Structures are given as C-alpha cells and as structure tokens.
Amino acid sequence: MEDKKKVIFSGIQPSGNLTLGNYLGAIKNWVKLQDEYDCYFCVVDLHAITVMQKPADLRKRTLEILAIYIASGIIPEKNTLFIQSHVPAHSECSWLLTCNGYMGELSRMTQYKEKSKKSGESIGAGLFTYPLLMASDILLYQTDVVPVGADQVQHLELARDLAERFNKTYSPTFTIPEAYLSKTGAKIMDLQNPEKKMSKSEDNPNSYILIMDEPDIIRKKISRAVTDSIGEVKYSDEQPGVKNLMTILSNIKGYTFEEIENKYKGQGYAQFKNDVAEAIVEELTPVQERVKALLENKSELEEIYKKGAEKANYVANKTLRKMQKKIGFIPR
Ligand code: AMP
Ligand code: TRP
C-alpha cells in the first residue's frame, strides 16, 4: 500500500493586497510542496477580521487570494483550497481551545504585543485570542507540517503546546505539528527600508511590490528602491538594499549570488536594477493574467472553493466530533 502523505496546512489573511514577499516567501514554496504532501491551503478570512475590514474589500481580496494561489501554480484538483469561514469547525474548535488555553501564554505572543500597541484603547479581543484560532486551523486537519515565516513560529509553538495539553488531559487526539521554515524561500525586505520585512501593511507603496502591480509600477518601484553609495553589486550585510534585490533576482531566475556579482562587476546599479525589474515583470505577468481570467469567470472559482470546503468540512468535523465527545458533550 502507498504510504499516506504527510499533511500540510497554511494560510494567508485577506487583510491587504499580497506582495512579492508573500509570493516568493510563501506561495511559490507551496507550489513546490504540493506533490509530496496532502496540502490544505486556506484563505483565512476569520483571522482577517481581528482588525476592522471594509466588507467590500474583504470580499474582493478573499477571492483574489484564492485566484492568486491557483494562478501561481497550486493545482485545485491536487490540493484542498478553501475559505476558512466556509468551515464552521474552525470557529467551534477555537472556542474549545480557548477554554484550554491560558491568559499567560497568549499575553506572551509578540505579534499581539505589537499589534495591540497600534490599536490604542480599544483592542479587539480577537487580536488576543487569535493564536487559538490559528491552532484550530492547524490541529483540525491533523497537520504534520506548517510552512510559515519566522514571525509565526511562536504561534506554532503554542499550537503544539495546546495539542499536547489536550492529548494529555483527555487522550491522544491531535498530531503534533512542526514548523517548516523554508531554506530556499526568501525573506524579501522593504524596498525603502531594507532592514524591515516587505509587508502589505506598510503605508508607503514604494516599499513593496504587489503581486498585481502593473509592469510600469514595478519598474518604477524597483528604480526607486533604496541602495547605497558603494556602487558595487555585492551580497553583503553592509548593502542591505542591494542584497535584497539580489535575493529577488536569484529567487526568480535561479542564479547564484556569485553569478549575479560577476555579471554586474564594475557596472553600478542601473542595468542590475533594470534586470531585476524585468525579471519580476516576467514572473508576475502570467500570474496576473490568470488571476484576471479567474476573477472574470467566478463560476470556476466558486466550484473550486465549494469543493474545497466540502473536503475540508469532512476532515475538520471528524476531529471536532472527537474533541466534543472527549470533552463530554452529548453526541448529536
Ligand atoms: P502575512 O502577509 O504576514 O500574513 O504572511 C503570509 C505569508 O507570507 C507567511 O507565510 C509569511 O511568512 C509570508 N511572507 C510575508 N511577507 C514576506 C516577506 N517579506 N518575505 C518572505 N515571506 C513573506
Ligand atoms: N497567522 C498567519 C499569518 O498571519 C496566517 C495563518 C492563519 C496561518 N492560520 C494559519 C498560517 C495556519 C499557517 C497555518 O501569516
């Protein structure tokens, strides 16, 4: 018999437009993992409302992210692609875990500390309990591996702790998930402040490239990207801006850093920046075209997320029923 594939779960919040960082750091890696694993890729809309979202924007972005997943090469027939709010088990499980989580462990979460600072007086309670919802996402599918960025490792540790606690309090119920920090998946930095991660929540649009940015916008943003006065294309910590552009080029084209250094030796930055911009345009244009086509004909997209939700509901409910039974609820 064929070995059962390990399970992957990952998701992106529809709380902003996706950037080149999301694309190179997350989605492109998922594409590589889809053959080897049984993958659940989710658009986590329940997470997005931890901060206020305009309803029309939320609707638009949720579908756009799903379309981006598919346009980037995630094959719907091979994976489970779905929208988080279409699977009620996430919300239900989250309550059960809320009653198993501790105030102390939640208040230690770095992301909560940072985001709550920005919220002033009225901090949404969801911002505080959010890691429990994330743990639910992961644990409901008996997930083995969770591809995430370094900023999410703390949340994943919490999911592991909760799973172990539940397994010990009741009886073995959950697979203990592991973080997968991709070695090849680049961390893409802010184009204006290359000490910071490129983020969709940055105010200055020159800081990031969106997956859906028009070619001329991409060219403009790269030409404005902050570099330095050294004038040499070199992969060095002293040149974070250049280093970041090299990372982007290397990630898209597969060149090594040495190859890039040799190619632009003694040339300054103009041609280099130009080539980086063209590489991004070449990479994103076909993705954008497929996204637009998918969004034009919503019925195909609808069929995909409905099918995904059906499968996800089945698997998630199985785990949820087990939890409910062990906790002492009367089976329905
Ligand atoms: P976020 O946009 O922060 O919700 O992140 C969604 C996914 O994209 C996570 O897996 C992140 O690790 C990844 N990601 C976001 N920004 C970047 C970036 N600048 N470089 C690499 N990966 C990123
Ligand atoms: N919290 C993650 C982020 O902000 C998104 C997310 C929600 C997620 N649920 C998840 C990631 C489950 C991996 C697994 O990036």
Short mmCIF file of C-alpha atoms and ligand atoms in Angstrom, two decimals:
data_model
loop_
_atom_site.label_atom_id
_atom_site.label_comp_id
_atom_site.label_asym_id
_atom_site.label_seq_id
_atom_site.Cartn_x
_atom_site.Cartn_y
_atom_site.Cartn_z
CA MET A 1 0.00 0.00 0.00
CA GLU A 2 1.12 3.51 -0.76
CA ASP A 3 2.35 5.44 2.27
CA LYS A 4 -0.07 8.06 3.46
CA LYS A 5 1.19 11.51 2.57
CA LYS A 6 2.00 13.92 5.35
CA VAL A 7 -0.40 16.79 5.82
CA ILE A 8 0.43 20.45 5.26
CA PHE A 9 -1.74 23.38 6.32
CA SER A 10 -1.05 27.00 5.57
CA GLY A 11 -3.00 30.18 5.04
CA ILE A 12 -2.80 33.86 4.25
CA GLN A 13 -5.03 36.57 5.69
CA PRO A 14 -7.07 38.65 3.23
CA SER A 15 -6.21 41.77 5.19
CA GLY A 16 -4.22 43.52 2.48
CA ASN A 17 -3.06 43.08 -1.08
CA LEU A 18 -0.44 40.38 -1.43
CA THR A 19 3.14 41.37 -2.05
CA LEU A 20 6.12 39.91 -3.82
CA GLY A 21 7.18 38.82 -0.31
CA ASN A 22 4.06 36.66 0.05
CA TYR A 23 4.64 35.29 -3.43
CA LEU A 24 8.34 34.41 -3.17
CA GLY A 25 8.34 33.67 0.56
CA ALA A 26 5.16 31.63 0.83
CA ILE A 27 3.09 30.78 -2.24
CA LYS A 28 5.93 29.75 -4.54
CA ASN A 29 7.14 27.33 -1.89
CA TRP A 30 3.71 25.82 -1.52
CA VAL A 31 3.76 25.10 -5.24
CA LYS A 32 6.88 23.01 -4.70
CA LEU A 33 5.36 21.10 -1.79
CA GLN A 34 2.11 20.06 -3.43
CA ASP A 35 3.36 16.80 -4.91
CA GLU A 36 4.93 15.46 -1.79
CA TYR A 37 2.24 16.43 0.74
CA ASP A 38 -1.51 16.37 1.23
CA CYS A 39 -1.98 20.14 1.30
CA TYR A 40 -4.69 22.38 2.71
CA PHE A 41 -4.28 25.98 1.56
CA CYS A 42 -6.74 28.33 3.11
CA VAL A 43 -7.72 31.98 2.81
CA VAL A 44 -8.09 32.82 6.49
CA ASP A 45 -10.87 35.39 6.49
CA LEU A 46 -11.77 34.75 10.14
CA HIS A 47 -8.26 35.88 11.02
CA ALA A 48 -8.51 38.99 8.88
CA ILE A 49 -11.36 40.45 10.97
CA THR A 50 -9.18 40.67 14.08
CA VAL A 51 -8.74 44.17 12.69
CA MET A 52 -11.58 46.06 11.02
CA GLN A 53 -12.01 45.26 7.32
CA LYS A 54 -14.26 47.04 4.87
CA PRO A 55 -16.77 44.36 3.81
CA ALA A 56 -16.40 45.02 0.08
CA ASP A 57 -12.60 44.89 0.33
CA LEU A 58 -12.68 41.69 2.33
CA ARG A 59 -14.90 40.02 -0.27
CA LYS A 60 -12.70 41.18 -3.13
CA ARG A 61 -9.42 40.18 -1.50
CA THR A 62 -10.63 36.78 -0.36
CA LEU A 63 -11.44 35.77 -3.93
CA GLU A 64 -8.33 37.44 -5.29
CA ILE A 65 -6.06 35.50 -2.93
CA LEU A 66 -7.71 32.25 -3.89
CA ALA A 67 -7.21 33.17 -7.55
CA ILE A 68 -3.56 34.02 -6.84
CA TYR A 69 -2.99 30.62 -5.24
CA ILE A 70 -4.29 28.91 -8.37
CA ALA A 71 -2.64 31.31 -10.82
CA SER A 72 0.72 30.74 -9.10
CA GLY A 73 0.55 27.04 -9.82
CA ILE A 74 -1.33 25.43 -6.95
CA ILE A 75 -3.46 22.81 -8.64
CA PRO A 76 -7.01 22.72 -7.26
CA GLU A 77 -7.52 19.05 -8.10
CA LYS A 78 -4.43 18.04 -6.14
CA ASN A 79 -4.90 20.18 -3.04
CA THR A 80 -7.69 21.36 -0.78
CA LEU A 81 -8.21 25.06 -1.44
CA PHE A 82 -10.84 26.73 0.69
CA ILE A 83 -12.11 29.76 2.54
CA GLN A 84 -11.82 29.49 6.31
CA SER A 85 -15.30 30.81 7.15
CA HIS A 86 -16.84 28.09 4.96
CA VAL A 87 -15.76 25.53 7.50
CA PRO A 88 -17.57 26.29 10.78
CA ALA A 89 -15.43 23.77 12.66
CA HIS A 90 -12.65 26.39 12.81
CA SER A 91 -14.78 28.70 14.94
CA GLU A 92 -16.11 25.86 17.07
CA CYS A 93 -12.73 24.31 17.70
CA SER A 94 -11.38 27.71 18.53
CA TRP A 95 -13.81 28.01 21.47
CA LEU A 96 -12.85 24.59 22.76
CA LEU A 97 -9.20 25.55 22.63
CA THR A 98 -9.95 28.93 24.21
CA CYS A 99 -11.08 27.02 27.27
CA ASN A 100 -7.83 25.04 27.20
CA GLY A 101 -5.51 28.00 26.63
CA TYR A 102 -4.01 30.24 29.27
CA MET A 103 -4.07 34.03 29.51
CA GLY A 104 -0.37 33.92 30.33
CA GLU A 105 0.71 32.10 27.19
CA LEU A 106 -1.42 34.34 24.98
CA SER A 107 -0.07 37.53 26.52
CA ARG A 108 3.46 36.44 25.69
CA MET A 109 2.77 36.49 21.93
CA THR A 110 4.99 39.08 20.26
CA GLN A 111 2.55 39.77 17.46
CA TYR A 112 -0.21 40.57 19.95
CA LYS A 113 2.06 42.91 21.86
CA GLU A 114 2.97 44.74 18.66
CA LYS A 115 -0.46 44.91 17.09
CA SER A 116 -2.18 45.92 20.32
CA LYS A 117 0.20 48.84 20.69
CA LYS A 118 -1.17 50.20 17.42
CA SER A 119 -4.81 49.71 18.45
CA GLY A 120 -4.81 52.23 21.29
CA GLU A 121 -7.58 51.91 23.89
CA SER A 122 -9.91 49.52 22.12
CA ILE A 123 -8.01 46.32 21.47
CA GLY A 124 -10.22 43.71 19.87
CA ALA A 125 -10.42 40.55 21.97
CA GLY A 126 -9.88 38.58 18.75
CA LEU A 127 -6.42 40.02 18.46
CA PHE A 128 -5.63 38.39 21.79
CA THR A 129 -7.25 35.01 21.15
CA TYR A 130 -6.15 34.81 17.50
CA PRO A 131 -3.40 32.20 18.09
CA LEU A 132 -6.10 29.82 19.32
CA LEU A 133 -7.91 30.17 16.01
CA MET A 134 -4.64 29.54 14.20
CA ALA A 135 -4.07 26.45 16.36
CA SER A 136 -7.56 25.26 15.38
CA ASP A 137 -6.76 25.68 11.69
CA ILE A 138 -3.71 23.51 12.10
CA LEU A 139 -4.94 20.86 14.51
CA LEU A 140 -8.30 20.13 12.85
CA TYR A 141 -6.53 18.61 9.84
CA GLN A 142 -4.08 16.52 11.88
CA THR A 143 -1.39 18.62 10.25
CA ASP A 144 2.19 17.37 10.28
CA VAL A 145 3.92 20.34 8.72
CA VAL A 146 3.16 24.06 8.69
CA PRO A 147 5.12 26.22 6.24
CA VAL A 148 5.35 29.65 7.87
CA GLY A 149 7.58 32.65 8.15
CA ALA A 150 9.75 33.16 11.21
CA ASP A 151 7.20 35.57 12.72
CA GLN A 152 4.69 32.73 13.04
CA VAL A 153 6.94 30.24 14.83
CA GLN A 154 5.78 31.41 18.25
CA HIS A 155 2.15 30.80 17.28
CA LEU A 156 3.04 27.36 16.03
CA GLU A 157 4.77 26.54 19.32
CA LEU A 158 1.54 27.48 21.07
CA ALA A 159 -0.42 25.16 18.77
CA ARG A 160 1.95 22.35 19.71
CA ASP A 161 1.56 23.10 23.43
CA LEU A 162 -2.22 23.11 23.13
CA ALA A 163 -2.23 19.84 21.20
CA GLU A 164 -0.01 18.18 23.79
CA ARG A 165 -2.13 19.53 26.63
CA PHE A 166 -5.36 18.28 25.07
CA ASN A 167 -3.84 14.89 24.26
CA LYS A 168 -2.69 14.56 27.86
CA THR A 169 -5.85 15.87 29.54
CA TYR A 170 -8.18 13.64 27.51
CA SER A 171 -6.47 11.10 25.26
CA PRO A 172 -4.41 11.25 22.06
CA THR A 173 -6.45 13.36 19.62
CA PHE A 174 -4.07 15.61 17.68
CA THR A 175 -0.96 15.16 15.59
CA ILE A 176 1.76 17.44 16.92
CA PRO A 177 2.60 19.83 14.06
CA GLU A 178 6.02 21.07 13.08
CA ALA A 179 7.06 24.37 11.57
CA TYR A 180 8.63 24.30 8.15
CA LEU A 181 10.91 27.23 7.64
CA SER A 182 11.93 27.07 4.06
CA LYS A 183 15.63 27.36 3.37
CA THR A 184 15.15 28.40 -0.21
CA GLY A 185 12.13 30.61 0.38
CA ALA A 186 13.48 34.10 0.50
CA LYS A 187 12.70 36.71 3.06
CA ILE A 188 12.01 39.76 0.94
CA MET A 189 12.75 43.13 2.50
CA ASP A 190 11.09 46.54 2.28
CA LEU A 191 12.37 48.42 -0.80
CA GLN A 192 12.58 51.72 1.07
CA ASN A 193 13.87 50.35 4.35
CA PRO A 194 15.67 47.07 3.62
CA GLU A 195 16.19 46.36 7.33
CA LYS A 196 12.46 45.59 7.52
CA LYS A 197 10.39 42.79 6.00
CA MET A 198 8.36 43.75 2.93
CA SER A 199 4.81 43.98 4.20
CA LYS A 200 1.37 44.62 2.77
CA SER A 201 0.55 46.80 5.77
CA GLU A 202 3.27 49.37 5.04
CA ASP A 203 1.94 52.89 4.29
CA ASN A 204 4.38 53.89 1.55
CA PRO A 205 3.55 51.94 -1.65
CA ASN A 206 7.15 52.31 -2.84
CA SER A 207 8.09 49.95 0.00
CA TYR A 208 6.54 46.94 -1.60
CA ILE A 209 5.66 45.34 -4.91
CA LEU A 210 2.20 43.87 -5.10
CA ILE A 211 1.61 40.67 -6.99
CA MET A 212 -1.00 42.58 -9.01
CA ASP A 213 1.12 45.71 -9.68
CA GLU A 214 1.22 46.81 -13.34
CA PRO A 215 4.60 46.35 -15.11
CA ASP A 216 5.34 50.07 -15.19
CA ILE A 217 4.63 50.42 -11.50
CA ILE A 218 7.00 47.54 -10.80
CA ARG A 219 9.71 49.20 -12.90
CA LYS A 220 9.22 52.50 -11.11
CA LYS A 221 9.30 50.95 -7.66
CA ILE A 222 12.48 48.99 -8.38
CA SER A 223 14.21 52.01 -9.87
CA ARG A 224 13.36 53.90 -6.66
CA ALA A 225 14.47 51.07 -4.37
CA VAL A 226 16.99 52.25 -1.80
CA THR A 227 20.54 51.04 -2.42
CA ASP A 228 23.78 52.67 -1.22
CA SER A 229 26.70 54.76 -2.41
CA ILE A 230 29.12 51.84 -2.70
CA GLY A 231 28.14 51.27 -6.32
CA GLU A 232 29.07 47.58 -6.49
CA VAL A 233 26.61 44.70 -6.82
CA LYS A 234 27.71 42.59 -3.90
CA TYR A 235 25.92 40.27 -1.47
CA SER A 236 26.90 41.90 1.77
CA ASP A 237 25.26 42.92 5.04
CA GLU A 238 26.63 46.40 4.53
CA GLN A 239 24.45 46.72 1.42
CA PRO A 240 21.02 45.53 2.56
CA GLY A 241 19.19 47.16 -0.36
CA VAL A 242 21.39 45.53 -2.99
CA LYS A 243 21.32 42.27 -1.08
CA ASN A 244 17.54 42.30 -1.17
CA LEU A 245 17.40 42.95 -4.92
CA MET A 246 19.91 40.12 -5.43
CA THR A 247 17.71 37.84 -3.34
CA ILE A 248 14.74 38.67 -5.52
CA LEU A 249 16.67 38.10 -8.75
CA SER A 250 18.22 34.89 -7.51
CA ASN A 251 14.89 33.57 -6.33
CA ILE A 252 13.14 34.24 -9.61
CA LYS A 253 15.90 33.31 -12.04
CA GLY A 254 17.73 30.66 -10.05
CA TYR A 255 21.09 32.47 -10.36
CA THR A 256 23.56 32.12 -7.50
CA PHE A 257 24.71 35.29 -5.75
CA GLU A 258 28.18 34.76 -7.19
CA GLU A 259 26.81 34.61 -10.70
CA ILE A 260 24.96 37.86 -10.13
CA GLU A 261 28.05 39.57 -8.67
CA ASN A 262 30.13 38.52 -11.68
CA LYS A 263 27.55 39.58 -14.20
CA TYR A 264 27.39 43.18 -12.92
CA LYS A 265 31.01 43.67 -11.91
CA GLY A 266 32.08 47.29 -12.37
CA GLN A 267 28.70 48.35 -13.76
CA GLY A 268 26.99 50.25 -10.94
CA TYR A 269 23.31 49.64 -10.30
CA ALA A 270 21.35 50.87 -13.34
CA GLN A 271 21.47 47.73 -15.50
CA PHE A 272 21.17 45.50 -12.45
CA LYS A 273 18.01 47.26 -11.26
CA ASN A 274 16.63 47.16 -14.75
CA ASP A 275 17.16 43.39 -14.94
CA VAL A 276 15.62 42.85 -11.51
CA ALA A 277 12.53 44.78 -12.60
CA GLU A 278 12.25 42.82 -15.85
CA ALA A 279 12.61 39.52 -14.00
CA ILE A 280 9.75 40.46 -11.68
CA VAL A 281 7.56 41.64 -14.55
CA GLU A 282 8.24 38.44 -16.48
CA GLU A 283 7.42 36.32 -13.44
CA LEU A 284 4.26 38.15 -12.40
CA THR A 285 2.67 38.98 -15.76
CA PRO A 286 1.41 35.45 -16.48
CA VAL A 287 0.22 35.12 -12.88
CA GLN A 288 -1.71 38.39 -13.19
CA GLU A 289 -3.29 37.28 -16.45
CA ARG A 290 -4.51 34.04 -14.92
CA VAL A 291 -5.80 35.85 -11.84
CA LYS A 292 -7.79 38.26 -14.01
CA ALA A 293 -9.23 35.41 -16.07
CA LEU A 294 -10.26 33.54 -12.93
CA LEU A 295 -11.90 36.62 -11.44
CA GLU A 296 -13.77 37.28 -14.65
CA ASN A 297 -15.40 33.90 -14.59
CA LYS A 298 -16.34 33.47 -10.95
CA SER A 299 -18.16 30.18 -11.50
CA GLU A 300 -14.91 28.26 -11.90
CA LEU A 301 -13.55 29.81 -8.71
CA GLU A 302 -16.80 29.11 -6.93
CA GLU A 303 -16.69 25.48 -7.93
CA ILE A 304 -13.15 25.22 -6.59
CA TYR A 305 -13.83 26.75 -3.18
CA LYS A 306 -17.07 24.84 -2.75
CA LYS A 307 -15.37 21.55 -3.47
CA GLY A 308 -12.51 22.52 -1.17
CA ALA A 309 -14.89 23.39 1.65
CA GLU A 310 -16.68 20.09 1.25
CA LYS A 311 -13.49 18.13 1.72
CA ALA A 312 -12.23 20.42 4.49
CA ASN A 313 -15.55 20.21 6.34
CA TYR A 314 -15.45 16.45 6.26
CA VAL A 315 -11.93 16.20 7.68
CA ALA A 316 -12.29 19.03 10.19
CA ASN A 317 -15.62 17.75 11.52
CA LYS A 318 -14.12 14.35 12.18
CA THR A 319 -11.56 15.91 14.50
CA LEU A 320 -14.09 18.29 16.03
CA ARG A 321 -16.50 15.45 16.87
CA LYS A 322 -13.70 13.60 18.62
CA MET A 323 -12.89 16.67 20.68
CA GLN A 324 -16.52 17.25 21.62
CA LYS A 325 -17.01 13.66 22.66
CA LYS A 326 -13.90 13.63 24.81
CA ILE A 327 -14.84 16.90 26.47
CA GLY A 328 -18.18 15.39 27.48
CA PHE A 329 -20.69 16.82 25.04
CA ILE A 330 -23.68 14.67 24.10
CA PRO A 331 -23.23 13.41 20.53
CA ARG A 332 -25.76 14.97 18.18
P1 AMP B 1 1.50 37.85 6.07
O1 AMP B 1 1.38 38.64 4.81
O2 AMP B 1 2.45 38.47 7.03
O3 AMP B 1 0.17 37.46 6.65
O4 AMP B 1 2.20 36.48 5.68
C1 AMP B 1 1.63 35.48 4.89
C2 AMP B 1 2.73 34.53 4.45
O5 AMP B 1 3.65 35.19 3.57
C3 AMP B 1 3.57 33.99 5.61
O6 AMP B 1 3.91 32.64 5.35
C4 AMP B 1 4.80 34.85 5.58
O7 AMP B 1 5.92 34.21 6.11
C5 AMP B 1 4.97 35.14 4.10
N1 AMP B 1 5.60 36.47 3.91
C6 AMP B 1 5.02 37.66 4.15
N2 AMP B 1 5.87 38.67 3.88
C7 AMP B 1 7.03 38.10 3.48
C8 AMP B 1 8.30 38.62 3.08
N3 AMP B 1 8.53 39.92 3.02
N4 AMP B 1 9.26 37.75 2.71
C9 AMP B 1 9.01 36.43 2.75
N5 AMP B 1 7.86 35.87 3.13
C10 AMP B 1 6.87 36.68 3.49
N1 TRP B 2 -1.37 33.79 11.21
C1 TRP B 2 -0.83 33.59 9.91
C2 TRP B 2 -0.21 34.91 9.38
O1 TRP B 2 -0.57 35.97 9.85
C3 TRP B 2 -1.87 33.12 8.95
C4 TRP B 2 -2.44 31.82 9.39
C5 TRP B 2 -3.65 31.62 9.97
C6 TRP B 2 -1.80 30.56 9.30
N2 TRP B 2 -3.82 30.30 10.24
C7 TRP B 2 -2.73 29.62 9.86
C8 TRP B 2 -0.58 30.12 8.84
C9 TRP B 2 -2.41 28.27 9.96
C10 TRP B 2 -0.27 28.76 8.92
C11 TRP B 2 -1.19 27.86 9.50
O2 TRP B 2 0.62 34.85 8.50
#
